[in-house]
Amino acid sequence: SLGKGSYAVATAGQKLVKTGLAEHLDIFFSMFHLWFKDMLYFLYRKHESIVFIDQLDFISRHARERSAEQWVAYMGFAAESTKKLRSNANAQLCLEQFLIRL
């Protein structure tokens, strides 16, 4: 039986494919990679390097919810997902695996 989280991930993946956004997933993963990097920049007080500076308030509230090691791992998940897409993996499956690992 699927839990609430699994159901939400599956639903998100299905909606993405149905709306045609799946062809832009590489950009989605790149944006997440930058977002996770911004969390690291905040943790290491390198605010001048933050890409999403307009989101500094949100970043400041949430960056400490994970360790630096976790943010780096999340960056790796995003990069790995991009690599899978480039190898012609199923877009919905790539997205679902990425979201489950977070």
Short mmCIF file of N, CA and C in Angstrom, two decimals:
data_model
loop_
_atom_site.label_atom_id
_atom_site.label_comp_id
_atom_site.label_asym_id
_atom_site.label_seq_id
_atom_site.Cartn_x
_atom_site.Cartn_y
_atom_site.Cartn_z
N SER A 1 0.84 -1.20 0.00
CA SER A 1 0.00 0.00 0.00
C SER A 1 0.87 1.25 0.00
N LEU A 2 0.51 2.20 -0.81
CA LEU A 2 1.27 3.44 -0.88
C LEU A 2 0.92 4.34 0.29
N GLY A 3 1.94 4.94 0.89
CA GLY A 3 1.71 5.92 1.93
C GLY A 3 1.37 7.26 1.29
N LYS A 4 1.02 8.24 2.14
CA LYS A 4 0.67 9.57 1.61
C LYS A 4 1.80 10.17 0.81
N GLY A 5 3.03 10.04 1.30
CA GLY A 5 4.18 10.60 0.60
C GLY A 5 4.40 9.96 -0.76
N SER A 6 4.30 8.64 -0.81
CA SER A 6 4.48 7.92 -2.07
C SER A 6 3.40 8.30 -3.07
N TYR A 7 2.18 8.44 -2.59
CA TYR A 7 1.07 8.81 -3.46
C TYR A 7 1.30 10.21 -4.03
N ALA A 8 1.75 11.13 -3.19
CA ALA A 8 2.01 12.50 -3.64
C ALA A 8 3.10 12.53 -4.70
N VAL A 9 4.14 11.74 -4.51
CA VAL A 9 5.24 11.69 -5.47
C VAL A 9 4.75 11.13 -6.80
N ALA A 10 3.98 10.05 -6.74
CA ALA A 10 3.45 9.45 -7.97
C ALA A 10 2.53 10.42 -8.70
N THR A 11 1.70 11.13 -7.95
CA THR A 11 0.79 12.11 -8.54
C THR A 11 1.57 13.24 -9.19
N ALA A 12 2.61 13.73 -8.52
CA ALA A 12 3.43 14.80 -9.08
C ALA A 12 4.07 14.35 -10.39
N GLY A 13 4.58 13.14 -10.40
CA GLY A 13 5.21 12.61 -11.61
C GLY A 13 4.22 12.49 -12.76
N GLN A 14 3.03 12.02 -12.46
CA GLN A 14 2.00 11.87 -13.51
C GLN A 14 1.58 13.22 -14.07
N LYS A 15 1.39 14.20 -13.19
CA LYS A 15 0.97 15.53 -13.65
C LYS A 15 2.05 16.16 -14.52
N LEU A 16 3.28 15.95 -14.15
CA LEU A 16 4.38 16.52 -14.91
C LEU A 16 4.39 15.97 -16.33
N VAL A 17 4.20 14.69 -16.46
CA VAL A 17 4.20 14.05 -17.77
C VAL A 17 2.98 14.51 -18.58
N LYS A 18 1.82 14.57 -17.95
CA LYS A 18 0.59 14.95 -18.65
C LYS A 18 0.63 16.39 -19.15
N THR A 19 1.30 17.28 -18.44
CA THR A 19 1.34 18.69 -18.84
C THR A 19 2.45 18.98 -19.84
N GLY A 20 3.26 17.99 -20.15
CA GLY A 20 4.33 18.19 -21.12
C GLY A 20 5.58 18.81 -20.54
N LEU A 21 5.62 18.98 -19.23
CA LEU A 21 6.80 19.58 -18.60
C LEU A 21 7.95 18.60 -18.48
N ALA A 22 7.70 17.34 -18.72
CA ALA A 22 8.74 16.32 -18.59
C ALA A 22 9.93 16.61 -19.50
N GLU A 23 9.68 17.25 -20.64
CA GLU A 23 10.78 17.54 -21.56
C GLU A 23 11.72 18.62 -21.02
N HIS A 24 11.32 19.28 -19.94
CA HIS A 24 12.15 20.32 -19.33
C HIS A 24 12.71 19.89 -17.98
N LEU A 25 12.66 18.61 -17.69
CA LEU A 25 13.12 18.13 -16.39
C LEU A 25 14.59 18.41 -16.13
N ASP A 26 15.40 18.44 -17.18
CA ASP A 26 16.81 18.74 -16.98
C ASP A 26 16.98 20.12 -16.35
N ILE A 27 16.16 21.07 -16.76
CA ILE A 27 16.20 22.42 -16.18
C ILE A 27 15.73 22.37 -14.73
N PHE A 28 14.69 21.59 -14.48
CA PHE A 28 14.17 21.41 -13.12
C PHE A 28 15.27 20.90 -12.18
N PHE A 29 15.99 19.88 -12.62
CA PHE A 29 17.06 19.32 -11.78
C PHE A 29 18.21 20.31 -11.62
N SER A 30 18.51 21.08 -12.65
CA SER A 30 19.55 22.10 -12.55
C SER A 30 19.17 23.18 -11.55
N MET A 31 17.90 23.56 -11.55
CA MET A 31 17.42 24.57 -10.61
C MET A 31 17.51 24.05 -9.17
N PHE A 32 17.14 22.79 -8.97
CA PHE A 32 17.26 22.20 -7.64
C PHE A 32 18.72 22.15 -7.21
N HIS A 33 19.61 21.82 -8.12
CA HIS A 33 21.04 21.78 -7.81
C HIS A 33 21.49 23.15 -7.30
N LEU A 34 21.10 24.21 -8.00
CA LEU A 34 21.45 25.57 -7.58
C LEU A 34 20.82 25.91 -6.23
N TRP A 35 19.58 25.48 -6.04
CA TRP A 35 18.88 25.75 -4.78
C TRP A 35 19.61 25.11 -3.61
N PHE A 36 20.00 23.85 -3.76
CA PHE A 36 20.72 23.16 -2.70
C PHE A 36 22.08 23.81 -2.45
N LYS A 37 22.72 24.27 -3.52
CA LYS A 37 24.00 24.96 -3.38
C LYS A 37 23.81 26.27 -2.60
N ASP A 38 22.71 26.97 -2.84
CA ASP A 38 22.42 28.19 -2.09
C ASP A 38 22.28 27.89 -0.61
N MET A 39 21.71 26.75 -0.27
CA MET A 39 21.59 26.37 1.14
C MET A 39 22.98 26.23 1.76
N LEU A 40 23.90 25.65 1.00
CA LEU A 40 25.28 25.52 1.47
C LEU A 40 25.94 26.89 1.61
N TYR A 41 25.75 27.73 0.61
CA TYR A 41 26.32 29.08 0.68
C TYR A 41 25.82 29.80 1.93
N PHE A 42 24.57 29.64 2.26
CA PHE A 42 24.05 30.28 3.47
C PHE A 42 24.72 29.69 4.70
N LEU A 43 24.82 28.37 4.77
CA LEU A 43 25.44 27.73 5.93
C LEU A 43 26.88 28.20 6.13
N TYR A 44 27.59 28.42 5.01
CA TYR A 44 28.98 28.83 5.09
C TYR A 44 29.16 30.34 5.00
N ARG A 45 28.05 31.08 5.15
CA ARG A 45 28.05 32.55 5.18
C ARG A 45 28.67 33.17 3.94
N LYS A 46 28.37 32.60 2.80
CA LYS A 46 28.84 33.15 1.52
C LYS A 46 27.62 33.72 0.78
N HIS A 47 26.95 34.64 1.43
CA HIS A 47 25.71 35.20 0.90
C HIS A 47 25.89 35.86 -0.46
N GLU A 48 27.07 36.37 -0.74
CA GLU A 48 27.32 37.03 -2.03
C GLU A 48 27.27 36.04 -3.19
N SER A 49 27.36 34.74 -2.90
CA SER A 49 27.34 33.72 -3.95
C SER A 49 25.95 33.12 -4.18
N ILE A 50 24.99 33.49 -3.35
CA ILE A 50 23.65 32.91 -3.46
C ILE A 50 22.99 33.34 -4.77
N VAL A 51 22.51 32.37 -5.52
CA VAL A 51 21.85 32.63 -6.81
C VAL A 51 20.44 33.16 -6.60
N PHE A 52 19.67 32.50 -5.74
CA PHE A 52 18.29 32.89 -5.49
C PHE A 52 18.23 33.87 -4.32
N ILE A 53 18.92 34.99 -4.46
CA ILE A 53 19.04 35.97 -3.38
C ILE A 53 17.68 36.53 -2.98
N ASP A 54 16.74 36.57 -3.92
CA ASP A 54 15.40 37.05 -3.59
C ASP A 54 14.68 36.11 -2.61
N GLN A 55 15.21 34.93 -2.42
CA GLN A 55 14.64 33.95 -1.51
C GLN A 55 15.45 33.82 -0.22
N LEU A 56 16.26 34.81 0.07
CA LEU A 56 17.16 34.75 1.22
C LEU A 56 16.41 34.52 2.53
N ASP A 57 15.25 35.13 2.68
CA ASP A 57 14.47 34.94 3.91
C ASP A 57 14.09 33.46 4.08
N PHE A 58 13.59 32.84 3.03
CA PHE A 58 13.22 31.42 3.09
C PHE A 58 14.46 30.57 3.34
N ILE A 59 15.52 30.85 2.61
CA ILE A 59 16.77 30.10 2.76
C ILE A 59 17.28 30.19 4.19
N SER A 60 17.22 31.39 4.76
CA SER A 60 17.72 31.58 6.13
C SER A 60 16.92 30.78 7.14
N ARG A 61 15.65 30.57 6.87
CA ARG A 61 14.80 29.80 7.79
C ARG A 61 14.98 28.29 7.63
N HIS A 62 15.40 27.84 6.45
CA HIS A 62 15.40 26.40 6.18
C HIS A 62 16.78 25.77 5.96
N ALA A 63 17.79 26.55 5.74
CA ALA A 63 19.12 25.99 5.43
C ALA A 63 19.65 25.11 6.55
N ARG A 64 19.34 25.46 7.78
CA ARG A 64 19.87 24.70 8.92
C ARG A 64 19.06 23.46 9.26
N GLU A 65 18.00 23.21 8.50
CA GLU A 65 17.20 22.01 8.74
C GLU A 65 17.92 20.74 8.31
N ARG A 66 18.95 20.90 7.48
CA ARG A 66 19.75 19.77 7.01
C ARG A 66 21.23 20.11 7.24
N SER A 67 22.04 19.09 7.32
CA SER A 67 23.48 19.31 7.46
C SER A 67 24.07 19.63 6.09
N ALA A 68 25.27 20.15 6.09
CA ALA A 68 25.97 20.43 4.82
C ALA A 68 26.10 19.15 4.01
N GLU A 69 26.36 18.04 4.69
CA GLU A 69 26.50 16.76 4.00
C GLU A 69 25.20 16.36 3.29
N GLN A 70 24.07 16.64 3.93
CA GLN A 70 22.79 16.31 3.30
C GLN A 70 22.54 17.17 2.07
N TRP A 71 22.86 18.48 2.16
CA TRP A 71 22.67 19.36 1.00
C TRP A 71 23.56 18.90 -0.16
N VAL A 72 24.78 18.49 0.16
CA VAL A 72 25.68 17.99 -0.89
C VAL A 72 25.11 16.71 -1.50
N ALA A 73 24.57 15.83 -0.67
CA ALA A 73 23.95 14.60 -1.18
C ALA A 73 22.78 14.94 -2.10
N TYR A 74 21.97 15.92 -1.72
CA TYR A 74 20.84 16.33 -2.56
C TYR A 74 21.32 16.88 -3.90
N MET A 75 22.42 17.62 -3.88
CA MET A 75 23.00 18.10 -5.13
C MET A 75 23.40 16.92 -6.01
N GLY A 76 23.95 15.90 -5.38
CA GLY A 76 24.32 14.69 -6.10
C GLY A 76 23.11 13.99 -6.70
N PHE A 77 22.00 13.96 -5.95
CA PHE A 77 20.77 13.35 -6.46
C PHE A 77 20.29 14.09 -7.71
N ALA A 78 20.36 15.42 -7.67
CA ALA A 78 19.92 16.22 -8.82
C ALA A 78 20.82 15.95 -10.03
N ALA A 79 22.13 15.90 -9.80
CA ALA A 79 23.07 15.63 -10.90
C ALA A 79 22.87 14.22 -11.45
N GLU A 80 22.65 13.28 -10.57
CA GLU A 80 22.42 11.89 -11.00
C GLU A 80 21.13 11.78 -11.82
N SER A 81 20.11 12.50 -11.41
CA SER A 81 18.84 12.49 -12.15
C SER A 81 19.01 13.08 -13.54
N THR A 82 19.78 14.15 -13.64
CA THR A 82 20.06 14.76 -14.94
C THR A 82 20.78 13.77 -15.84
N LYS A 83 21.75 13.07 -15.27
CA LYS A 83 22.51 12.07 -16.04
C LYS A 83 21.60 10.95 -16.53
N LYS A 84 20.67 10.51 -15.69
CA LYS A 84 19.73 9.46 -16.09
C LYS A 84 18.86 9.93 -17.25
N LEU A 85 18.39 11.19 -17.16
CA LEU A 85 17.57 11.73 -18.25
C LEU A 85 18.33 11.75 -19.56
N ARG A 86 19.59 12.16 -19.49
CA ARG A 86 20.41 12.21 -20.70
C ARG A 86 20.68 10.82 -21.27
N SER A 87 20.52 9.81 -20.43
CA SER A 87 20.67 8.42 -20.89
C SER A 87 19.33 7.84 -21.32
N ASN A 88 18.37 8.73 -21.53
CA ASN A 88 17.02 8.36 -21.99
C ASN A 88 16.21 7.53 -21.00
N ALA A 89 16.43 7.76 -19.71
CA ALA A 89 15.60 7.10 -18.71
C ALA A 89 14.20 7.73 -18.73
N ASN A 90 13.23 7.02 -18.22
CA ASN A 90 11.86 7.51 -18.15
C ASN A 90 11.81 8.75 -17.27
N ALA A 91 11.27 9.85 -17.80
CA ALA A 91 11.25 11.13 -17.10
C ALA A 91 10.45 11.05 -15.80
N GLN A 92 9.29 10.44 -15.85
CA GLN A 92 8.46 10.34 -14.65
C GLN A 92 9.18 9.54 -13.57
N LEU A 93 9.82 8.46 -13.96
CA LEU A 93 10.55 7.64 -13.00
C LEU A 93 11.72 8.42 -12.40
N CYS A 94 12.44 9.18 -13.22
CA CYS A 94 13.55 10.00 -12.72
C CYS A 94 13.06 10.99 -11.66
N LEU A 95 11.95 11.66 -11.97
CA LEU A 95 11.40 12.64 -11.03
C LEU A 95 10.97 11.96 -9.74
N GLU A 96 10.25 10.86 -9.84
CA GLU A 96 9.77 10.18 -8.65
C GLU A 96 10.92 9.69 -7.78
N GLN A 97 11.95 9.12 -8.39
CA GLN A 97 13.11 8.66 -7.62
C GLN A 97 13.80 9.83 -6.93
N PHE A 98 13.92 10.95 -7.65
CA PHE A 98 14.55 12.14 -7.07
C PHE A 98 13.77 12.61 -5.84
N LEU A 99 12.46 12.75 -5.99
CA LEU A 99 11.64 13.26 -4.89
C LEU A 99 11.62 12.32 -3.69
N ILE A 100 11.62 11.02 -3.95
CA ILE A 100 11.62 10.06 -2.85
C ILE A 100 12.91 10.14 -2.04
N ARG A 101 14.01 10.43 -2.70
CA ARG A 101 15.31 10.47 -2.02
C ARG A 101 15.49 11.72 -1.16
N LEU A 102 14.67 12.72 -1.37
CA LEU A 102 14.80 13.96 -0.59
C LEU A 102 14.24 13.79 0.80
#
